[in-house]
CSV table of C-alpha atoms (C1' of nucleotides) in Angstrom, one decimal:
chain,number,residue,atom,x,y,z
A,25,UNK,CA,0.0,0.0,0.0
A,26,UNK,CA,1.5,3.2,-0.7
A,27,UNK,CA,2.2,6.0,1.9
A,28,UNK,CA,1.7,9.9,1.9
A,29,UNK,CA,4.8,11.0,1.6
A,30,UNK,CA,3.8,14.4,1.8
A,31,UNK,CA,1.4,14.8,4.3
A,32,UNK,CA,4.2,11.8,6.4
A,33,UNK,CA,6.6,14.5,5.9
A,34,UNK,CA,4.7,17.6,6.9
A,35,UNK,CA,3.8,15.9,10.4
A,36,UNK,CA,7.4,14.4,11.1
A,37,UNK,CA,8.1,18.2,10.7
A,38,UNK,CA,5.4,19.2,13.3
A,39,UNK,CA,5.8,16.6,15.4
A,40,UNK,CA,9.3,17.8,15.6
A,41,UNK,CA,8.0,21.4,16.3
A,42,UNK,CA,9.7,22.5,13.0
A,43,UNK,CA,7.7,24.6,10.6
A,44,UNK,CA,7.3,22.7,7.4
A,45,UNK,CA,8.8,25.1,5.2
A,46,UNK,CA,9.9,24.6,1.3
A,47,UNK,CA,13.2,23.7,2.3
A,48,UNK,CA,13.0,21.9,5.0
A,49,UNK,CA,9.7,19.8,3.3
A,50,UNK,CA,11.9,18.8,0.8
A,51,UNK,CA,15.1,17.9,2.8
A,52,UNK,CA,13.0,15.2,4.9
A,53,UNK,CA,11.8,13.5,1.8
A,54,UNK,CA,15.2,13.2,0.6
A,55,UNK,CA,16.2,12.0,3.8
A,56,UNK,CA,13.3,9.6,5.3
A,57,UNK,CA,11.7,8.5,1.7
A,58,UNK,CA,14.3,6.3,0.9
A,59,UNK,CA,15.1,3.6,4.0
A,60,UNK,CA,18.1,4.3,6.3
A,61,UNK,CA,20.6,7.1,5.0
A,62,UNK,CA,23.9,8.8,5.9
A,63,UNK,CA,24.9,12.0,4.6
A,64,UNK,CA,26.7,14.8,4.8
A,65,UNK,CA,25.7,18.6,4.3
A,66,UNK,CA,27.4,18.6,0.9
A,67,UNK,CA,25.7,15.5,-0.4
A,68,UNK,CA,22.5,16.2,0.3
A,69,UNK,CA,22.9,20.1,-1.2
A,70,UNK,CA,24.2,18.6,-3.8
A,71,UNK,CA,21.0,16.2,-3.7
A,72,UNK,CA,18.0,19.1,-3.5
A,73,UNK,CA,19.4,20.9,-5.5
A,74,UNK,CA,19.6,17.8,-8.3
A,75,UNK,CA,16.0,17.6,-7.4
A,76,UNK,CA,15.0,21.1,-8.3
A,77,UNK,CA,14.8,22.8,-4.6
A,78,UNK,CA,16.5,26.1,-4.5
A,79,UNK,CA,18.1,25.7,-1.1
A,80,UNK,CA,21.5,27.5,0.7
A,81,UNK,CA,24.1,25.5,2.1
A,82,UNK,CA,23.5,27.6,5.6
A,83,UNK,CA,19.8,25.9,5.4
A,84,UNK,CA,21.2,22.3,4.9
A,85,UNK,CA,23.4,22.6,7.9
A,86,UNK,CA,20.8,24.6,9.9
A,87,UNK,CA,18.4,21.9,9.0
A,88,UNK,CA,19.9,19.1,9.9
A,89,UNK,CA,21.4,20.5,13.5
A,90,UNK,CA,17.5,21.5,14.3
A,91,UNK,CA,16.7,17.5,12.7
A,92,UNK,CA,19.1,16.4,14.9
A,93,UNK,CA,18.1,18.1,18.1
A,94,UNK,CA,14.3,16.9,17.3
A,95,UNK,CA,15.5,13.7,17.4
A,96,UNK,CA,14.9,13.0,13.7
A,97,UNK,CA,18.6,12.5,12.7
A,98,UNK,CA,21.7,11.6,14.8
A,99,UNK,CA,25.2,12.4,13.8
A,100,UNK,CA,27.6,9.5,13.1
A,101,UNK,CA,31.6,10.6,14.0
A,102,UNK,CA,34.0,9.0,11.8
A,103,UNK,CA,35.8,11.2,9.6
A,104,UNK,CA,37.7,14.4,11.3
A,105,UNK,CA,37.0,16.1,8.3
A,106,UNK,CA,32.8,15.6,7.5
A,107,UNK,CA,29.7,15.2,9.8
A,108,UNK,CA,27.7,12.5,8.6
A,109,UNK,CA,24.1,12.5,9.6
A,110,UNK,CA,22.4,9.3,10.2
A,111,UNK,CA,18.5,9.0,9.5
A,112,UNK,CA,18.4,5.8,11.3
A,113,UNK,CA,17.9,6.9,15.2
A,114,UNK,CA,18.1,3.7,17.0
A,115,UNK,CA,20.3,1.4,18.7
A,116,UNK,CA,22.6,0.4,16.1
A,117,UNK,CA,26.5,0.7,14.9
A,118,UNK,CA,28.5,1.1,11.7
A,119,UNK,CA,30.7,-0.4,8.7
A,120,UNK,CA,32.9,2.9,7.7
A,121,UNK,CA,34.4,2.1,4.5
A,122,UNK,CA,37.9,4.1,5.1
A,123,UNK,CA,38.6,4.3,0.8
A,124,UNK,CA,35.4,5.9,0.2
A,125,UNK,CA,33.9,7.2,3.2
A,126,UNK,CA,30.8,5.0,2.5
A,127,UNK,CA,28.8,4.1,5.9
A,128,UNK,CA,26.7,1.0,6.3
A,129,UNK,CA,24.5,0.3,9.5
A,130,UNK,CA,25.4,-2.8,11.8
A,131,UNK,CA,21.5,-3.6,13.5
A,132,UNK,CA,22.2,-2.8,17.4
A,133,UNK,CA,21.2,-6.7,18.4
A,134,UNK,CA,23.6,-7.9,16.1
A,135,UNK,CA,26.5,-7.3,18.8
A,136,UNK,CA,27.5,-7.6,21.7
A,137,UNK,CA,29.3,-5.7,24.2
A,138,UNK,CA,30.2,-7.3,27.2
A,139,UNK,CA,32.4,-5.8,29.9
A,140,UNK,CA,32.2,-2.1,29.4
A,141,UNK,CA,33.9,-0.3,32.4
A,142,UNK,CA,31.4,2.2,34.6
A,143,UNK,CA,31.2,5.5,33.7
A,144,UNK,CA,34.2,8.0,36.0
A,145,UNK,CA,32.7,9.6,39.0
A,146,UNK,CA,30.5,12.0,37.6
A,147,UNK,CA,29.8,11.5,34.5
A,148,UNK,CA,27.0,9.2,32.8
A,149,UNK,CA,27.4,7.0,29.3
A,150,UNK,CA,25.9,9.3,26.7
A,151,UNK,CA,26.1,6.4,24.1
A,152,UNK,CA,28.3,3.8,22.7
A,153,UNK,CA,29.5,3.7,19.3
A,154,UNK,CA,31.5,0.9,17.8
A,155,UNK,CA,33.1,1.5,14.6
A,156,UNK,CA,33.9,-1.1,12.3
A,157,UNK,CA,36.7,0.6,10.0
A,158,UNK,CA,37.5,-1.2,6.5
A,159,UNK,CA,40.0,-1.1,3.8
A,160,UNK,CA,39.9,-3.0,0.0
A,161,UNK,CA,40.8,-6.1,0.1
A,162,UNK,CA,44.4,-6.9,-1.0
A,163,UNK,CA,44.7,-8.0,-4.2
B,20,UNK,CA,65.5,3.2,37.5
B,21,UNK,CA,66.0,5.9,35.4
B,22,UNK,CA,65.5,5.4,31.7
B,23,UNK,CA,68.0,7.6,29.7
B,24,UNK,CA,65.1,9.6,27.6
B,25,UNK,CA,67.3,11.4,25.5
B,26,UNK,CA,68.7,8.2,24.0
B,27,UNK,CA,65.1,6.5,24.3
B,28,UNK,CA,63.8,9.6,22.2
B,29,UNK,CA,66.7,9.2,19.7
B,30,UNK,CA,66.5,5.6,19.1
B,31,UNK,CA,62.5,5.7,19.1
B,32,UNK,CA,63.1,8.1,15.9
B,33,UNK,CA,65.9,6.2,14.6
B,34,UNK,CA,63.8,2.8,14.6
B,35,UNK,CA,61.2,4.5,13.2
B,36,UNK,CA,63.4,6.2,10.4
B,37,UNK,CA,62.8,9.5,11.0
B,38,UNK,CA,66.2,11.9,11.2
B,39,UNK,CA,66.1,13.5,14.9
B,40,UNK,CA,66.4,17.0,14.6
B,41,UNK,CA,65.4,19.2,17.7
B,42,UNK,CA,61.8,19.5,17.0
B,43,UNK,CA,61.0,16.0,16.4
B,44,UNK,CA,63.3,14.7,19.5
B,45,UNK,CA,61.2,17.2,21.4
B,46,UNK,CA,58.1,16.1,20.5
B,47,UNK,CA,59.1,12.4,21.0
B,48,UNK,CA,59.9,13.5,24.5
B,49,UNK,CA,56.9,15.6,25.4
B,50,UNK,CA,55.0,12.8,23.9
B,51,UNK,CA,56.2,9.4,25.7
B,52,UNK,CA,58.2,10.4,28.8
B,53,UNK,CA,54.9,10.9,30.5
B,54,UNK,CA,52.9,7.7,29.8
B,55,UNK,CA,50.1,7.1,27.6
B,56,UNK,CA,48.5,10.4,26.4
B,57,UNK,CA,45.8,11.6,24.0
B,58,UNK,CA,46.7,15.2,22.4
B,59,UNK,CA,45.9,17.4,19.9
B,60,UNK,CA,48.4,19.3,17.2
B,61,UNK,CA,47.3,22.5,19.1
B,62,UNK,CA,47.7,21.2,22.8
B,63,UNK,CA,51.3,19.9,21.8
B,64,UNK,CA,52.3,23.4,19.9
B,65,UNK,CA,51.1,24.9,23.2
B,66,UNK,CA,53.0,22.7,25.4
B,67,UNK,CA,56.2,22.9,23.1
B,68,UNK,CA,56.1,26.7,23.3
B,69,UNK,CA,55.9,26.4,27.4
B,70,UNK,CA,58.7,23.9,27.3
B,71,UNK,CA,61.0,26.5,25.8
B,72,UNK,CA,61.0,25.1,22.2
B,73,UNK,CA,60.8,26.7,18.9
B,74,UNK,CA,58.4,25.3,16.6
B,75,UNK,CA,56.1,26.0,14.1
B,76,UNK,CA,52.4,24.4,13.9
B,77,UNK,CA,52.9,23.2,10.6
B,78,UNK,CA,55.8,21.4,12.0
B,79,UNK,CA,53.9,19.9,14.4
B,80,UNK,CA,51.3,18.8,12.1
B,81,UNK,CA,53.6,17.3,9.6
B,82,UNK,CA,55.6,15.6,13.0
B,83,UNK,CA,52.0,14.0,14.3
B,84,UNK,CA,51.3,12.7,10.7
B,85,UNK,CA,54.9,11.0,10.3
B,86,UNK,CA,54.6,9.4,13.4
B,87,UNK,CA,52.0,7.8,13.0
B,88,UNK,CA,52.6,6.6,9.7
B,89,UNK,CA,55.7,5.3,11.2
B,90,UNK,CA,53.4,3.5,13.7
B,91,UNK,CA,54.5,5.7,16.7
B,92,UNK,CA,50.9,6.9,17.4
B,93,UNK,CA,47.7,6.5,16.0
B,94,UNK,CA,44.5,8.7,15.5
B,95,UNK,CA,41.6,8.4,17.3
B,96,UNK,CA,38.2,9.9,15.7
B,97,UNK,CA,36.2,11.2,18.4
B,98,UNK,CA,35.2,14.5,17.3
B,99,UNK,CA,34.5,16.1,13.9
B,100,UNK,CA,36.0,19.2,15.2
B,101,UNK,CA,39.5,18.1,16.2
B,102,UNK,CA,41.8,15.4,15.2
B,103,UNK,CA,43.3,13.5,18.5
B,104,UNK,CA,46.6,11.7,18.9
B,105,UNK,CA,47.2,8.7,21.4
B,106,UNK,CA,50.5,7.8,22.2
B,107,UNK,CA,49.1,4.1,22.8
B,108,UNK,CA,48.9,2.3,19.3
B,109,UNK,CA,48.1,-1.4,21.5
B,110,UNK,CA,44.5,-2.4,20.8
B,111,UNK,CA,42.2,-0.7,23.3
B,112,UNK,CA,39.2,1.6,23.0
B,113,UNK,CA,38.2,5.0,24.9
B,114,UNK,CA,35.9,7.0,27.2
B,115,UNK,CA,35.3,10.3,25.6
B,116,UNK,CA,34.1,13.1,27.7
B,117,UNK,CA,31.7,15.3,25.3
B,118,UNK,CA,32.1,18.7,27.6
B,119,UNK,CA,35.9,18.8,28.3
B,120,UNK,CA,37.0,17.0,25.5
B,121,UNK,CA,39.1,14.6,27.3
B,122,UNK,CA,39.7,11.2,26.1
B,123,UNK,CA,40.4,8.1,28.5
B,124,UNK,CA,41.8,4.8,27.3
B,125,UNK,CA,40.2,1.0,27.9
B,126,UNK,CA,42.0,-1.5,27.9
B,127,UNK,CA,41.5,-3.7,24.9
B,128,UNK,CA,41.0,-6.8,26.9
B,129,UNK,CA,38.4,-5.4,28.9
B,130,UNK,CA,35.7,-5.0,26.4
B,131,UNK,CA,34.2,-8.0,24.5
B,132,UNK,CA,33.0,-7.8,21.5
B,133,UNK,CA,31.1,-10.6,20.1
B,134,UNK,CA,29.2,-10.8,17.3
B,135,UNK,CA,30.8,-8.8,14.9
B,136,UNK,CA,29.8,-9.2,11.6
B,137,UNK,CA,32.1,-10.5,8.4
B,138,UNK,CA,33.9,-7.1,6.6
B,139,UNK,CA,31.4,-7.6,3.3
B,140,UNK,CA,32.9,-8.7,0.2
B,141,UNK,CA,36.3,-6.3,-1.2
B,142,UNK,CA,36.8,-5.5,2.1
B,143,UNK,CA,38.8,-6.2,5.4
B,144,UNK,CA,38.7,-5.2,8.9
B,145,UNK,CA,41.0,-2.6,9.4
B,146,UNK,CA,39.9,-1.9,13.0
B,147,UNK,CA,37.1,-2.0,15.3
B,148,UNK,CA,36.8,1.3,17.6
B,149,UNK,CA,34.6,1.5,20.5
B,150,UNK,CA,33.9,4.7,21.8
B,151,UNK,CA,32.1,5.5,24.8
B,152,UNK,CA,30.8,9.2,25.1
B,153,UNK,CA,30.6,10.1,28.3
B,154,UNK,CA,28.1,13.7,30.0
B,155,UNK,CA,28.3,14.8,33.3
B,156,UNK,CA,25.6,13.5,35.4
B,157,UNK,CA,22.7,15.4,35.7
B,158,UNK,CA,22.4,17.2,39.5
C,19,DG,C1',77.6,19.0,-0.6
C,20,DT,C1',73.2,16.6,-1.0
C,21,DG,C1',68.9,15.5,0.4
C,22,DT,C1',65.8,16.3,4.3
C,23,DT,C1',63.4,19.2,7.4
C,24,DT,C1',61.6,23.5,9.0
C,25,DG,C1',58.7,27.6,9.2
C,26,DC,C1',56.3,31.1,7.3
C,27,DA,C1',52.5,32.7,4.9
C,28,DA,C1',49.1,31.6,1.9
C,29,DA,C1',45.5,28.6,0.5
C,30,DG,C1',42.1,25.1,1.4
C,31,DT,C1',38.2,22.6,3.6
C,32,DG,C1',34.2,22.2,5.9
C,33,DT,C1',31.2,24.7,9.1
C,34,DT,C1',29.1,28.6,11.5
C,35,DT,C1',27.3,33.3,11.9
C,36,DG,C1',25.2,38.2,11.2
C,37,DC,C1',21.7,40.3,9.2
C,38,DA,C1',18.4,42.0,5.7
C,39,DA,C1',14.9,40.0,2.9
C,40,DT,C1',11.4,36.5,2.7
C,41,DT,C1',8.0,33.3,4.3
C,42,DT,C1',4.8,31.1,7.6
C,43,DA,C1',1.0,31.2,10.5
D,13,DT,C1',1.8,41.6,11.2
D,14,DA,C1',4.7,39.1,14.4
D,15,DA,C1',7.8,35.6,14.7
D,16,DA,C1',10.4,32.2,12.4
D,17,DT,C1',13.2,31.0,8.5
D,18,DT,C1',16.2,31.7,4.6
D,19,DG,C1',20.4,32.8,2.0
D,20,DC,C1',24.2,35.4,1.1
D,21,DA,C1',28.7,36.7,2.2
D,22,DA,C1',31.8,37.1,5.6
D,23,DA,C1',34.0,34.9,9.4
D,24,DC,C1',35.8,30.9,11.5
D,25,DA,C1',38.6,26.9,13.2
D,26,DC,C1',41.5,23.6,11.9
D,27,DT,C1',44.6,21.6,8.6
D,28,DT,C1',47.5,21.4,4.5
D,29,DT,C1',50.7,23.2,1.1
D,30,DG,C1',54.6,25.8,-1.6
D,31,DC,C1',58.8,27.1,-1.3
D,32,DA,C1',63.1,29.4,0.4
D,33,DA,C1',66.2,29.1,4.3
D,34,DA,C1',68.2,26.0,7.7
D,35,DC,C1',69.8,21.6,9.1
D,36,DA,C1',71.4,16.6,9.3
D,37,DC,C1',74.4,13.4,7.7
DNA sequence: GTGTTTGCAAAGTGTTTGCAATTTA
DNA sequence: TAAATTGCAAACACTTTGCAAACAC
């Protein structure tokens, strides 16, 4: 059966408290209309504008900060040198492919960690990432 | 008993085929005559200006990247913002405190991991990197 | 002496910000 | 129309690079 997309996007944006603007309409459909996604500012400018959306640069990153504070995104820290934005939002880890800087989800049940130290006096676990980092194959 | 660091330095540049001119032999020294430490190209600039020794940041940059080419350090990607150091290249993983900054290492035998899934085909496991991200507790 | 290393200053990259114009409600 | 949002251009933080002078061997 096929979904709303538009009307699924315009409430993910209110539910968010985010006022479904042009922009920002057009931004979560790219994002959430196609499965589990990780980009980076640049891609997905490159992206809207690809798919006819007159947007700034400034907007993507303001966008997707105010996506992730909502909850709607997280970020993803692998590279020193991109933030990758992650629509998936739960429990889960990551393949980084070092060559190409391609990301691929690892399902959170699929490991395990066993043995992870307390947090220091004070201070609380945020979250836990595990990073799987790959290279090409050897000939 | 006392370790000769000067000659430690020397030889830890020599093995690692590096020629050891002041800079480099004072990096080497701020960086392993104090244990296992976790630093950034600024920090070290900082701390080799306070220690009396004249050295550009570029110099520093291009020091942090040879060593860890040579094997002497490795990076640890923690933070889009900044690019850390450790002076501990031994498998282990690391507490990361999201206010301050500061990074803490694990030892690599005290976190399991099980489960980890096959590098997908064309690929190999460079690493795995578990990082815990760490907020001060709430009140 | 020859090749390596350094350091400056300039350039580069990705991200953030100030503010006037535009848009939403 | 009041408040939020956008987009430009400038500013920013950090890192890298080109090249002449200094240094190691």
């Amino acid at each position: 059966m096929a979904t709303r997309p538009y009307t699924h996007s315009l409430e993910r944006l209110r539910m968010a408290g985010l006022r479904p603007t042009r922009q920002r309409l057009a931004l979560v459909r790219l994002l959430f209309e196609r499965g589990d996604r990780h980009v980076t500012a640049e891609q997905l400018h490159a992206e809207a504008l690809a798919n006819g959306t007159r947007i700034s640069l400034a907007t993507i990153y303001n966008s997707l900060h105010q996506f992730t504070s909502a909850g709607l995104l997280r970020e993803v820290v692998v590279d020193p040198a991109r933030r990758y934005f992650d629509t998936n939002v739960s429990v889960h880890h990551h393949f980084f492919h070092e060559d190409d800087g391609v990301l691929h989800d690892i399902p959170g049940d699929r490991i395990t960690l066993a043995g992870l130290p307390d947090a220091p006096g004070g201070t609380e676990i945020d979250r836990v990432d595990v990073v799987v980092r790959l290279r090409s194959a050897r000939g």
